[in-house]
CSV table of C-alpha atoms in Angstrom, one decimal:
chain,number,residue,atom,x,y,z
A,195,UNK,CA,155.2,89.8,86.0
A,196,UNK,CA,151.3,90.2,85.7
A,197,UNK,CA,150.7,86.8,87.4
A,198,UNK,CA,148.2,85.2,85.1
A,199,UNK,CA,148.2,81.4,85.0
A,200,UNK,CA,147.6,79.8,81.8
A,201,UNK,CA,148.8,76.2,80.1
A,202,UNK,CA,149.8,78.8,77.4
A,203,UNK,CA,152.3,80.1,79.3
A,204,UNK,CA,154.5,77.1,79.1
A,205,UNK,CA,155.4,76.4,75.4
A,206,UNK,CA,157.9,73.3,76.6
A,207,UNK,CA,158.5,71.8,79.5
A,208,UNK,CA,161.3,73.7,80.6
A,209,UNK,CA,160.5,77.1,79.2
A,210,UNK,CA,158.3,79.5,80.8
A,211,UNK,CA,156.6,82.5,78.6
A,212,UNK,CA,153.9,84.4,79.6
A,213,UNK,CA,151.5,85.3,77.0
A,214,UNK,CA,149.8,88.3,78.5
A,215,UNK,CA,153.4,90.5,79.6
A,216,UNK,CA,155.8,88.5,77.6
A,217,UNK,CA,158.2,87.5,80.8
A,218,UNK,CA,160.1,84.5,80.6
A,219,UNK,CA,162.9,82.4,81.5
A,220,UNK,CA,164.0,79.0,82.8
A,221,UNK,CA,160.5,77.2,84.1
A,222,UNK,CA,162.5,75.8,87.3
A,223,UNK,CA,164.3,79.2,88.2
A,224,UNK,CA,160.9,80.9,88.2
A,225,UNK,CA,158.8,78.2,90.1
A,226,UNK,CA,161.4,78.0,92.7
A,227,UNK,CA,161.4,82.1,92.9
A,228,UNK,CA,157.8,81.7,93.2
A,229,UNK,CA,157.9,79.2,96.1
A,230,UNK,CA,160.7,81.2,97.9
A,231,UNK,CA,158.4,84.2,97.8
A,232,UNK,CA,155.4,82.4,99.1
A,233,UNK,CA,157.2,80.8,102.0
A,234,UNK,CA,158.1,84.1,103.1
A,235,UNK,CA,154.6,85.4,103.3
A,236,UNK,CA,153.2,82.1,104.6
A,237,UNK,CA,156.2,81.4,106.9
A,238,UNK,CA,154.6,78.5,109.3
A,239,UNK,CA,154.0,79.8,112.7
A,240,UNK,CA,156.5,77.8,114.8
A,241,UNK,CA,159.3,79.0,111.8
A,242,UNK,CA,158.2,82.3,113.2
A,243,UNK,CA,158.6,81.8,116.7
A,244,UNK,CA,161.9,80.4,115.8
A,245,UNK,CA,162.9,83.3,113.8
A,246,UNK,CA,161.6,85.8,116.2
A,247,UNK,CA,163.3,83.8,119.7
A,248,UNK,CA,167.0,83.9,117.1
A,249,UNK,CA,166.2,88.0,116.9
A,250,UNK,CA,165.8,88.1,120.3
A,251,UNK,CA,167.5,86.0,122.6
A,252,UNK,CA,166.1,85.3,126.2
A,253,UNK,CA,168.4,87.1,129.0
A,254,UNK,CA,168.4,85.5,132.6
A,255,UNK,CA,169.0,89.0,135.0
């Protein structure tokens, strides 16, 4: 995937083909890969705080 956005890159509405590396695939299966990977990277900060407090659970003692 060489990330370059481009209207050429989606010859229908459900197909996705990149013109520059020739990847392609289901339009919705790759937008919603692409939004899973950006909410992981941009993971909100009170998600994080959850996520951290579920790693590590506070111990009275």
């Amino acid at each position: 995937m060489c990330h370059l956005i481009s209207r050429s890159n989606r010859p229908t509405r459900d197909e996705f083909s990149c013109v520059c590396c020739g990847f392609s695939g289901p339009a919705d299966t790759i937008a919603a890969r692409n939004i899973a990977a950006r909410v992981s990277v941009n993971m909100p900060i009170v998600a994080r705080l959850f996520a951290e407090l579920q790693a590590h659970p506070f111990r009275e003692g």
